Short mmCIF file of N, CA and C in Angstrom, two decimals:
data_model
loop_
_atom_site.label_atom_id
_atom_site.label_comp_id
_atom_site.label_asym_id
_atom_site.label_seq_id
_atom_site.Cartn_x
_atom_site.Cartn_y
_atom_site.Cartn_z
N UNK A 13 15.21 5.83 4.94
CA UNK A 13 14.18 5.75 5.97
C UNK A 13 14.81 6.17 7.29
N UNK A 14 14.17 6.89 7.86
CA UNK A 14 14.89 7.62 9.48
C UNK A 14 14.59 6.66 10.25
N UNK A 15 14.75 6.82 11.34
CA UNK A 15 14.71 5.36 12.56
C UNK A 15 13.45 5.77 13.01
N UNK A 16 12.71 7.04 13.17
CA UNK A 16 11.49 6.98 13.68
C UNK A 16 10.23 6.14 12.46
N UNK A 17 10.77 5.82 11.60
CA UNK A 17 9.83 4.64 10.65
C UNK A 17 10.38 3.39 10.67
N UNK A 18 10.94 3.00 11.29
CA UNK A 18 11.06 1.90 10.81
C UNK A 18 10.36 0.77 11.31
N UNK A 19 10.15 -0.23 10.81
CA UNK A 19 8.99 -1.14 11.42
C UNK A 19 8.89 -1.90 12.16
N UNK A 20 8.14 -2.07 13.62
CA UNK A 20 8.60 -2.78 14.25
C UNK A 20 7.32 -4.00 14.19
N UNK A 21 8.05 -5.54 13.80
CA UNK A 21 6.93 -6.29 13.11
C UNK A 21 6.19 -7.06 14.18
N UNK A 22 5.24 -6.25 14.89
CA UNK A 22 3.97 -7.58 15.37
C UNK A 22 3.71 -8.59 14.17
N UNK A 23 3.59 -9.56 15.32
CA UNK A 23 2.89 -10.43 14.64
C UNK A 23 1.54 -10.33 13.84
N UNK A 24 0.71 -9.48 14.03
CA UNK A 24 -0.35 -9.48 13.60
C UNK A 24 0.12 -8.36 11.99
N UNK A 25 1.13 -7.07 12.65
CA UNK A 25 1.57 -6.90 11.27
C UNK A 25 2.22 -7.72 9.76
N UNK A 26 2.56 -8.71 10.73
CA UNK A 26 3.42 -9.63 9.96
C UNK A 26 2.22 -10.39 8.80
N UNK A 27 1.11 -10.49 9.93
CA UNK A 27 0.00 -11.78 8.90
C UNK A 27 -0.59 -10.99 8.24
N UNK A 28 -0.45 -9.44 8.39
CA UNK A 28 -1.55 -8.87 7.08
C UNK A 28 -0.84 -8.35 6.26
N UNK A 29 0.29 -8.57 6.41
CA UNK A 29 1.73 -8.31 5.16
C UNK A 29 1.29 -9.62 4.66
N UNK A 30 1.40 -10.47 4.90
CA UNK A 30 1.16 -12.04 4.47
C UNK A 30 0.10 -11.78 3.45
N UNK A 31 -1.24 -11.39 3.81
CA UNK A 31 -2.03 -11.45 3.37
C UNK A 31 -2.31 -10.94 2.01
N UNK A 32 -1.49 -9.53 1.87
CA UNK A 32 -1.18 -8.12 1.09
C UNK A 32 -0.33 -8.83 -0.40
N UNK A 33 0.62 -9.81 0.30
CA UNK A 33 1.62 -10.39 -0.43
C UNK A 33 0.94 -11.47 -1.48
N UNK A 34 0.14 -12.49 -0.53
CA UNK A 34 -0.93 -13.25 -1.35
C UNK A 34 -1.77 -12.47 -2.32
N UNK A 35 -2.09 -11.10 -2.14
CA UNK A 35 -2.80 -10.29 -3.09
C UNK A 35 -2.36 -9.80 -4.39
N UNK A 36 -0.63 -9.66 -3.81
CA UNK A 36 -0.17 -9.46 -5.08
C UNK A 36 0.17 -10.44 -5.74
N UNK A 37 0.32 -11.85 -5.56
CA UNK A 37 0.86 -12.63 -6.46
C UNK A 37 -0.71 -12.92 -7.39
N UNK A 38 -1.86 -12.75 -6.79
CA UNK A 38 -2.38 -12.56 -7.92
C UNK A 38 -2.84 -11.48 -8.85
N UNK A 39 -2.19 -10.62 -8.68
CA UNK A 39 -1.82 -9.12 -9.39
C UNK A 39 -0.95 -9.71 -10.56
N UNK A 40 -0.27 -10.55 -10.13
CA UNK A 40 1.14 -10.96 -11.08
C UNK A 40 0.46 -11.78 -12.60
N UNK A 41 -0.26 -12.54 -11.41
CA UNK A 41 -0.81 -13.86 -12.29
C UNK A 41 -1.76 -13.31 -13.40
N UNK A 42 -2.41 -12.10 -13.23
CA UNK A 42 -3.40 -11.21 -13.58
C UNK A 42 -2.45 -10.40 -15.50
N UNK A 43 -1.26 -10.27 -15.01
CA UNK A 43 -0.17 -9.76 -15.59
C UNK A 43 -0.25 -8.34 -15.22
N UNK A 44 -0.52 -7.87 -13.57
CA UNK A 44 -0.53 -6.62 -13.17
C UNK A 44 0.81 -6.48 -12.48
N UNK A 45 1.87 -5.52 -12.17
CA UNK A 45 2.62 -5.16 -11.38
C UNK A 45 2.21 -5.92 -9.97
N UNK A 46 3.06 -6.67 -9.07
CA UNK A 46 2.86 -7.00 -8.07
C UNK A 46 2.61 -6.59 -6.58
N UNK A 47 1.34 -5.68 -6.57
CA UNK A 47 0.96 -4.79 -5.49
C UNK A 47 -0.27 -5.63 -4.89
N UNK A 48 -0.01 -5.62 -3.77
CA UNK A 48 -1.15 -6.06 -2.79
C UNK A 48 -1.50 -5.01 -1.61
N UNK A 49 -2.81 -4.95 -1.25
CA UNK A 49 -2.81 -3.94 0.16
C UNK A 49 -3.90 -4.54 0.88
N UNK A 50 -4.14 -4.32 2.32
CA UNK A 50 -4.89 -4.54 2.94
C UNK A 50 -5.44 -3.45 4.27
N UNK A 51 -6.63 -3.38 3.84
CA UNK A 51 -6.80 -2.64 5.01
C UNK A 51 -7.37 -2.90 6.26
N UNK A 52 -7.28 -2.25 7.19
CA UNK A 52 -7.33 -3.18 8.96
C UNK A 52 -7.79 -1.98 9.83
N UNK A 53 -9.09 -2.38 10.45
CA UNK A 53 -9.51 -1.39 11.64
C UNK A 53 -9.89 -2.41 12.65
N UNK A 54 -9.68 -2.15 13.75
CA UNK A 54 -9.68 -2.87 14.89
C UNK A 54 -9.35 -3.85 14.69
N UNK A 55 -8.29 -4.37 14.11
CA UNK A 55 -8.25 -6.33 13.87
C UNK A 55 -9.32 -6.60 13.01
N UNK A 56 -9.57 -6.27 12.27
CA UNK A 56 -10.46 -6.55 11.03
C UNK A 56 -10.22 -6.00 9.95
N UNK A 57 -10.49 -6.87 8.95
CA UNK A 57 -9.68 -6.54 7.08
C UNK A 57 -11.17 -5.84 6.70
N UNK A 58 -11.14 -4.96 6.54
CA UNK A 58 -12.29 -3.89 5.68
C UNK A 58 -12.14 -3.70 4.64
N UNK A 59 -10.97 -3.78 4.10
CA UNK A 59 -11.01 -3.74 2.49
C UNK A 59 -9.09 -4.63 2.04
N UNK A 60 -9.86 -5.13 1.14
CA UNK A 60 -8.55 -5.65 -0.16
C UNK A 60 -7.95 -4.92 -1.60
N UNK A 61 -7.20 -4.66 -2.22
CA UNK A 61 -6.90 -4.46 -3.27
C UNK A 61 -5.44 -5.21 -3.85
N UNK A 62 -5.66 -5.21 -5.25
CA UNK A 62 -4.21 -5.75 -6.15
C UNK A 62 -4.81 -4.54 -7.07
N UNK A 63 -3.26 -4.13 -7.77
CA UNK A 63 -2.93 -3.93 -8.61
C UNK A 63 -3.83 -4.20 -10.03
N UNK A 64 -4.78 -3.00 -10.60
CA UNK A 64 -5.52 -3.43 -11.84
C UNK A 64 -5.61 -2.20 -12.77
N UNK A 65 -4.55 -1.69 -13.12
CA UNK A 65 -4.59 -0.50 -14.03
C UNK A 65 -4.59 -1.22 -15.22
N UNK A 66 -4.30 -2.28 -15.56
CA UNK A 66 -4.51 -2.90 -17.34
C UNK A 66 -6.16 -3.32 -17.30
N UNK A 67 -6.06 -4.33 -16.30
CA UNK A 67 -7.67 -4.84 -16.08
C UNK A 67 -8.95 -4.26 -16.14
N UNK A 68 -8.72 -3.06 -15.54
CA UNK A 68 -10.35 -2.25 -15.23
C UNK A 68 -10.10 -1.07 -16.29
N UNK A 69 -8.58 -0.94 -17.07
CA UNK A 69 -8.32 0.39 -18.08
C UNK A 69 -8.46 1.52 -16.95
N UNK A 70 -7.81 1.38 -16.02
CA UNK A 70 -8.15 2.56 -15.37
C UNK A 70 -6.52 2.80 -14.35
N UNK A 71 -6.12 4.03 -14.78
CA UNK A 71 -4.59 4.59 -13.95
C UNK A 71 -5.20 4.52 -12.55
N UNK A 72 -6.31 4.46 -12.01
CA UNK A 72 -6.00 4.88 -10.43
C UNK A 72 -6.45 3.42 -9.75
N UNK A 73 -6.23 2.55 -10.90
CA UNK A 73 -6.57 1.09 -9.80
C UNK A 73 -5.17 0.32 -9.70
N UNK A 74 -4.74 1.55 -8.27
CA UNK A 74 -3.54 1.12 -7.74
C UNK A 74 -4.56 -0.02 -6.41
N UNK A 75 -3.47 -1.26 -5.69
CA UNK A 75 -3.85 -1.68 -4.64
C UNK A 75 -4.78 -0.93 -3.88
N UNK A 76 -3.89 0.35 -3.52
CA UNK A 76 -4.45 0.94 -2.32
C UNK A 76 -5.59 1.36 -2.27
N UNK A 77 -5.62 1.97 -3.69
CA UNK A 77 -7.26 2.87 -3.55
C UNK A 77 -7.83 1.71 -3.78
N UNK A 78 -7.68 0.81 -4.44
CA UNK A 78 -8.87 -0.32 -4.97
C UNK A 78 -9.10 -0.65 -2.46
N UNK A 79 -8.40 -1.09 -1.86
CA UNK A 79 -8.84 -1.29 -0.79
C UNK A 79 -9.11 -0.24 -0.32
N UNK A 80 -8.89 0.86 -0.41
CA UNK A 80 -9.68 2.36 0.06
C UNK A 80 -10.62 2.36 -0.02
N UNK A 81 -11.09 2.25 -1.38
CA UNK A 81 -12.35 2.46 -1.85
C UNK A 81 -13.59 1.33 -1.44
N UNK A 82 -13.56 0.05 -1.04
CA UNK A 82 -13.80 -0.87 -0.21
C UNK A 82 -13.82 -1.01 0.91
N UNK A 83 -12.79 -0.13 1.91
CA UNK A 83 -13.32 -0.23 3.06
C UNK A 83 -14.10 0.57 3.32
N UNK A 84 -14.20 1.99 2.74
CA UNK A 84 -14.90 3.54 2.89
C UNK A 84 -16.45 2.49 2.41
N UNK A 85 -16.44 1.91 1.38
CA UNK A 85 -17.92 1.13 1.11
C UNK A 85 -18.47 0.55 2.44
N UNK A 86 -17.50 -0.13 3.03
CA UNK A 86 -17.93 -1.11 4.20
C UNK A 86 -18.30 -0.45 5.13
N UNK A 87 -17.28 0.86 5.96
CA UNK A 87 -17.72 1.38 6.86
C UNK A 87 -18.79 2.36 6.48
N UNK A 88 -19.34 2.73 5.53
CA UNK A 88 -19.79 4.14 5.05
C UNK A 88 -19.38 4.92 5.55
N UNK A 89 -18.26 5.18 5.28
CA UNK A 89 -17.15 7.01 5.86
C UNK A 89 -16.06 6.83 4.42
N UNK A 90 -16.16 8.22 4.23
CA UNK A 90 -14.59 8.32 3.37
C UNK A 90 -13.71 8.01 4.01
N UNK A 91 -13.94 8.49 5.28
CA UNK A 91 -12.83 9.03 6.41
C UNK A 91 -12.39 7.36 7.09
N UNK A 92 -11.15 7.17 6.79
CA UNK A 92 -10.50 5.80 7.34
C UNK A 92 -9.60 6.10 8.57
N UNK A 93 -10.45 6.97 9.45
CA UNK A 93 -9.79 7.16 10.56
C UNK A 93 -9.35 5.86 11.51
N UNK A 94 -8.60 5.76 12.16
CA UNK A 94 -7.99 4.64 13.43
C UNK A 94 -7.96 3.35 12.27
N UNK A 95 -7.62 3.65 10.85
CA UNK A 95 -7.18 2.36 10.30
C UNK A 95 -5.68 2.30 10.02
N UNK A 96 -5.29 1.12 9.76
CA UNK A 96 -3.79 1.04 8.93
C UNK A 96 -3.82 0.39 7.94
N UNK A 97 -3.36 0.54 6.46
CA UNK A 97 -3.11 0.31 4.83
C UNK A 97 -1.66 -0.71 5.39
N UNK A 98 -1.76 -1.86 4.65
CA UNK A 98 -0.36 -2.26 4.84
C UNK A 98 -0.77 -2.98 3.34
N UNK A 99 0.36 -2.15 2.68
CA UNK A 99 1.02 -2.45 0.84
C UNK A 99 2.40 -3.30 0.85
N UNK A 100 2.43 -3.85 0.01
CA UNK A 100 3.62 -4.49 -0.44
C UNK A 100 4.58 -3.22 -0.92
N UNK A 101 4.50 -2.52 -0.99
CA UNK A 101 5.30 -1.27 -2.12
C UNK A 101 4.94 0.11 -1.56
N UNK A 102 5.97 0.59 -1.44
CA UNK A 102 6.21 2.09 -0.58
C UNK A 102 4.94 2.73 -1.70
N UNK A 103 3.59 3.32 -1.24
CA UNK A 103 3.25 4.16 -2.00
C UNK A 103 3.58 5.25 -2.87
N UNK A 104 2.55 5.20 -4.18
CA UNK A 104 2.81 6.64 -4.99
C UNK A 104 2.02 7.42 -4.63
N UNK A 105 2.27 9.12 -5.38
CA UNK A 105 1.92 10.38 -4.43
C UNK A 105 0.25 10.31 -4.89
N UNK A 106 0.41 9.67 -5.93
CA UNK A 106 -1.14 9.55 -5.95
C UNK A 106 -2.14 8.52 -5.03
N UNK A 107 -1.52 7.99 -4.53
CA UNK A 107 -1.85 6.70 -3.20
C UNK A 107 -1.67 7.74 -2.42
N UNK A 108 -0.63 8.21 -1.88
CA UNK A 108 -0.56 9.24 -1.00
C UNK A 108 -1.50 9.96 -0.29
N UNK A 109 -1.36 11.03 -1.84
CA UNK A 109 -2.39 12.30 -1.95
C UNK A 109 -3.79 11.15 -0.93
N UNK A 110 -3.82 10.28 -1.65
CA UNK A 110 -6.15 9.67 -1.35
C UNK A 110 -5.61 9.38 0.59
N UNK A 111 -4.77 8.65 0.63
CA UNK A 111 -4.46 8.39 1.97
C UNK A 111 -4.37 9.43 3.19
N UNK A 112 -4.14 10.67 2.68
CA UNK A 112 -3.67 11.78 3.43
C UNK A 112 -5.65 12.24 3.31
N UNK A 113 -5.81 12.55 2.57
CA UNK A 113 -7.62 12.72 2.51
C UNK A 113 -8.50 11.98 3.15
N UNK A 114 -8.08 10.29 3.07
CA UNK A 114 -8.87 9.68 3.78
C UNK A 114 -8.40 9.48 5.55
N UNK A 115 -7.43 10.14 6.10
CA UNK A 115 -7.21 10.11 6.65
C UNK A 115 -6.59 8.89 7.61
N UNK A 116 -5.97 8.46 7.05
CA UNK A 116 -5.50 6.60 7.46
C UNK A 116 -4.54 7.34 8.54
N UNK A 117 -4.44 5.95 9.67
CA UNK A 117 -3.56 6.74 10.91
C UNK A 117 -1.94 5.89 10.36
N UNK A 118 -2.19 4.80 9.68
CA UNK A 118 -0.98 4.45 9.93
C UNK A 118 -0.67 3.65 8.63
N UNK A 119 0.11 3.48 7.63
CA UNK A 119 0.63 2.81 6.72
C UNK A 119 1.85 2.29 6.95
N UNK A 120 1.84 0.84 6.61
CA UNK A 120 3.28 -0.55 6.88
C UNK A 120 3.39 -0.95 5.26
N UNK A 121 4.19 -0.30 4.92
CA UNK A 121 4.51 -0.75 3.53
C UNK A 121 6.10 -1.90 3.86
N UNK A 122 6.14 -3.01 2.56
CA UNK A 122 6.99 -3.80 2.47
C UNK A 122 8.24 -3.00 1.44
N UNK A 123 8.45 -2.85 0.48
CA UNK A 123 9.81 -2.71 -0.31
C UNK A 123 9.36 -1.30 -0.71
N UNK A 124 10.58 -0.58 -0.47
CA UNK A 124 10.75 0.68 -1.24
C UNK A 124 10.58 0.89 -2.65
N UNK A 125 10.04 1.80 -2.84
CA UNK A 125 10.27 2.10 -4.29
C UNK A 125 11.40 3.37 -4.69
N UNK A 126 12.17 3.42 -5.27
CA UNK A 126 13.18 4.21 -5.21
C UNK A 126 13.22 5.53 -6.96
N UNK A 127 12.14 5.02 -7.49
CA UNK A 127 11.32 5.35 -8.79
C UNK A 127 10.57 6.83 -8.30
N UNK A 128 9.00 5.70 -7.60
CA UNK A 128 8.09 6.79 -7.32
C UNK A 128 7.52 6.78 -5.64
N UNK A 129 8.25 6.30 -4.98
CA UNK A 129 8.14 6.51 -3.70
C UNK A 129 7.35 7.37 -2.92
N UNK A 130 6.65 7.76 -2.16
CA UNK A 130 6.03 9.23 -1.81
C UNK A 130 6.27 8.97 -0.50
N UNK A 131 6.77 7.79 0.41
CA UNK A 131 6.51 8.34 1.74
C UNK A 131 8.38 8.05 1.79
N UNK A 132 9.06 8.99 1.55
CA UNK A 132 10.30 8.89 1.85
C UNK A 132 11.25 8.33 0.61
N UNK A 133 11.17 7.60 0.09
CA UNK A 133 12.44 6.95 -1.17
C UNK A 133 12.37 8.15 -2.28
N UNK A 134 11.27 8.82 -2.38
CA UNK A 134 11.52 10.31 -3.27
C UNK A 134 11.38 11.31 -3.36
N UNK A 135 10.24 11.28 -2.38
CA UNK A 135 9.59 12.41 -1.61
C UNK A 135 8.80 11.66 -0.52
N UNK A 136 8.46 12.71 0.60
CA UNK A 136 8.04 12.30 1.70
C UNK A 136 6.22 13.48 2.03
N UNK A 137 5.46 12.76 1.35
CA UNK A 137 4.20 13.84 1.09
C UNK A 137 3.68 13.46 2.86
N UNK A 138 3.91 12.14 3.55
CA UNK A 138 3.55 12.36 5.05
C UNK A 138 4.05 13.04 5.78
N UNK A 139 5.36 13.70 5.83
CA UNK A 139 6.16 14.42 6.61
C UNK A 139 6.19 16.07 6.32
N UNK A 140 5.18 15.89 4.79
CA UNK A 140 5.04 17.68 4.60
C UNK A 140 3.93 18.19 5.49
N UNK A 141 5.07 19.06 6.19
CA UNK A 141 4.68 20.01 7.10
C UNK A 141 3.13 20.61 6.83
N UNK A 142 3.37 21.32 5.58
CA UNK A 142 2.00 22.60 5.23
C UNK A 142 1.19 21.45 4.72
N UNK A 143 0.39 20.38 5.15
CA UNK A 143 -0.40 19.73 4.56
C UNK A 143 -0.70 19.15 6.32
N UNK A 144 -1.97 19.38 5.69
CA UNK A 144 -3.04 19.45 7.24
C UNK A 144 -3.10 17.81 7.75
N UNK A 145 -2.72 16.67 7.47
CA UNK A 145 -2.93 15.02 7.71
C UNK A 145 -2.09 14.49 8.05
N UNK A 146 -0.86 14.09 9.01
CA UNK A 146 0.20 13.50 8.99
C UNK A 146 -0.35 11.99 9.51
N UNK A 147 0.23 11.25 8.59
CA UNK A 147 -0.07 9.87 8.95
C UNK A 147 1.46 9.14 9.58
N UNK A 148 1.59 8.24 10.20
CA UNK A 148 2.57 7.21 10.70
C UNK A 148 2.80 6.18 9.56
N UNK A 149 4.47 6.28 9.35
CA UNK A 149 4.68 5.21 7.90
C UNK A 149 5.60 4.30 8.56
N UNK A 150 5.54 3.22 8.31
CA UNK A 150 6.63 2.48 8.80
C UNK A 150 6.81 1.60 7.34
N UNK A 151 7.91 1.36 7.24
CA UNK A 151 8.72 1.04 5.57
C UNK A 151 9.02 -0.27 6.88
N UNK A 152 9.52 -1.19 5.77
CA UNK A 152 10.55 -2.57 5.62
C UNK A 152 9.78 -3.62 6.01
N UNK A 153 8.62 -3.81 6.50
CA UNK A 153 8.12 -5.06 6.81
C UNK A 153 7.84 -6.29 5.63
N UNK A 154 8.68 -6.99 5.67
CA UNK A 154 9.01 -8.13 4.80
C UNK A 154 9.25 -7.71 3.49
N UNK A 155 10.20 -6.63 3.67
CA UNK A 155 10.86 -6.08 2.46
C UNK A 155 11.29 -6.64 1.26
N UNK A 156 12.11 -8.21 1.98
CA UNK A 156 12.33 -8.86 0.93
C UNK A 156 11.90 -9.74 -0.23
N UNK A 157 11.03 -10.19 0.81
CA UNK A 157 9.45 -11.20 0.33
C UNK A 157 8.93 -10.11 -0.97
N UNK A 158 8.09 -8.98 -0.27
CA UNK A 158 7.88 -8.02 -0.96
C UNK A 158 8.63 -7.30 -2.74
N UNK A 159 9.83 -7.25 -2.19
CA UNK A 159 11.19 -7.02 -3.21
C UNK A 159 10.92 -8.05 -4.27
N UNK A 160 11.25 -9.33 -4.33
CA UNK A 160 11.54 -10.38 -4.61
C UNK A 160 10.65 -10.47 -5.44
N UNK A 161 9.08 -10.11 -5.26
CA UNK A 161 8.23 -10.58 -6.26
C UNK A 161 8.30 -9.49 -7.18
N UNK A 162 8.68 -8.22 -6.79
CA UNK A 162 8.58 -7.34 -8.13
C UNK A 162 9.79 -7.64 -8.62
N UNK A 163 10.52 -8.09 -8.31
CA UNK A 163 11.78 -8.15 -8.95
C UNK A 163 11.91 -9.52 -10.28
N UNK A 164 11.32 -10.37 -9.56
CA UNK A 164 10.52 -11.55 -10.50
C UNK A 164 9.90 -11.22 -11.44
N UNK A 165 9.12 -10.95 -10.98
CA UNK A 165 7.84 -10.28 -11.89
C UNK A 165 8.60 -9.27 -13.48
N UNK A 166 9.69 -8.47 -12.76
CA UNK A 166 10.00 -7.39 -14.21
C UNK A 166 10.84 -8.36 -15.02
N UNK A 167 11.77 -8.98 -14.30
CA UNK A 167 12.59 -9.94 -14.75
C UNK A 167 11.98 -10.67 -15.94
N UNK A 168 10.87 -11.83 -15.65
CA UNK A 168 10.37 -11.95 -16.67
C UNK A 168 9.75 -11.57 -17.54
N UNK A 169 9.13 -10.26 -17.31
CA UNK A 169 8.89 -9.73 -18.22
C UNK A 169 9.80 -9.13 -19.46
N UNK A 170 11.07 -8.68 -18.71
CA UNK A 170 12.43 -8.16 -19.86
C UNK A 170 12.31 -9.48 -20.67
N UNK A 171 12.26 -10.64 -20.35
CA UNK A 171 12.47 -11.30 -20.97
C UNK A 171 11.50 -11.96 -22.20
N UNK A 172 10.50 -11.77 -22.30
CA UNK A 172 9.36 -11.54 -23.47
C UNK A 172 10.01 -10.43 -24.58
#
């Protein structure tokens, strides 16, 4: 992560990491990967998502889009302009890709993913140049909190 991302934690970033985090532990409980997201326009949560690709049988019910797709309901706009996504987990390029479309101004993700990363840990799809959307990423906000539960989470599962 370069120093122009890195996160600097308001408090108010801090409580909707909080919030994101509470989302994923019931992702966990669900027996989904531990992803939570929340989305925020003006100081207001417009949309929620966890983690439900076993649940709904469906690959694209990552966190994010599940709260994408909820706030775009709420506001009636695709377009999530002047919002910020804050995930527990560095997005994938397929989170990405919808984020860069819906136009989000700003994403606060908690723990890297070093797997499938898209905003920097493997590729960096916000910082590509020839793609018309650049959004603001800031990585590490309660990284460890964040960390900790996926790390839990696989743990016991190796162990089944």
């Amino acid at each position: 992560m370069n120093p122009s991302e890195q996160c600097n934690p308001a408090a108010t970033d801090i409580s909707f990491m909080q919030m994101a985090i509470a989302l994923a532990k019931k992702a966990a409980e669900q027996g989904e990967v531990p992803v939570g997201a929340v989305m925020v326009k003006d100081g207001q949560i417009i949309g929620t998502g966890s983690n439900a690709p076993i649940d709904r049988q469906d690959p694209t019910a990552h966190a994010e889009i599940i709260a994408m797709r909820e706030a775009a309901q709420r506001i009636g706009n695709y377009r999530l302009i002047d919002c910020t996504l804050y995930v527990t987990l560095e997005p994938c390029a397929m989170c990405t890709g919808a984020m860069q479309h819906a136009r989000i101004t700003r994403i606060v993700y908690g723990a890297s993913d070093a797997k499938t990363g898209a905003c920097g840990s493997v590729v960096n799809l916000m910082a590509e140049t020839k793609l018309n959307h650049h959004t603001v990423v800031e990585g590490g906000l309660l990284a460890h909190d964040c960390g900790q539960l996926l790390s839990t989470f696989f743990k016991a599962r190796r162990k089944k």
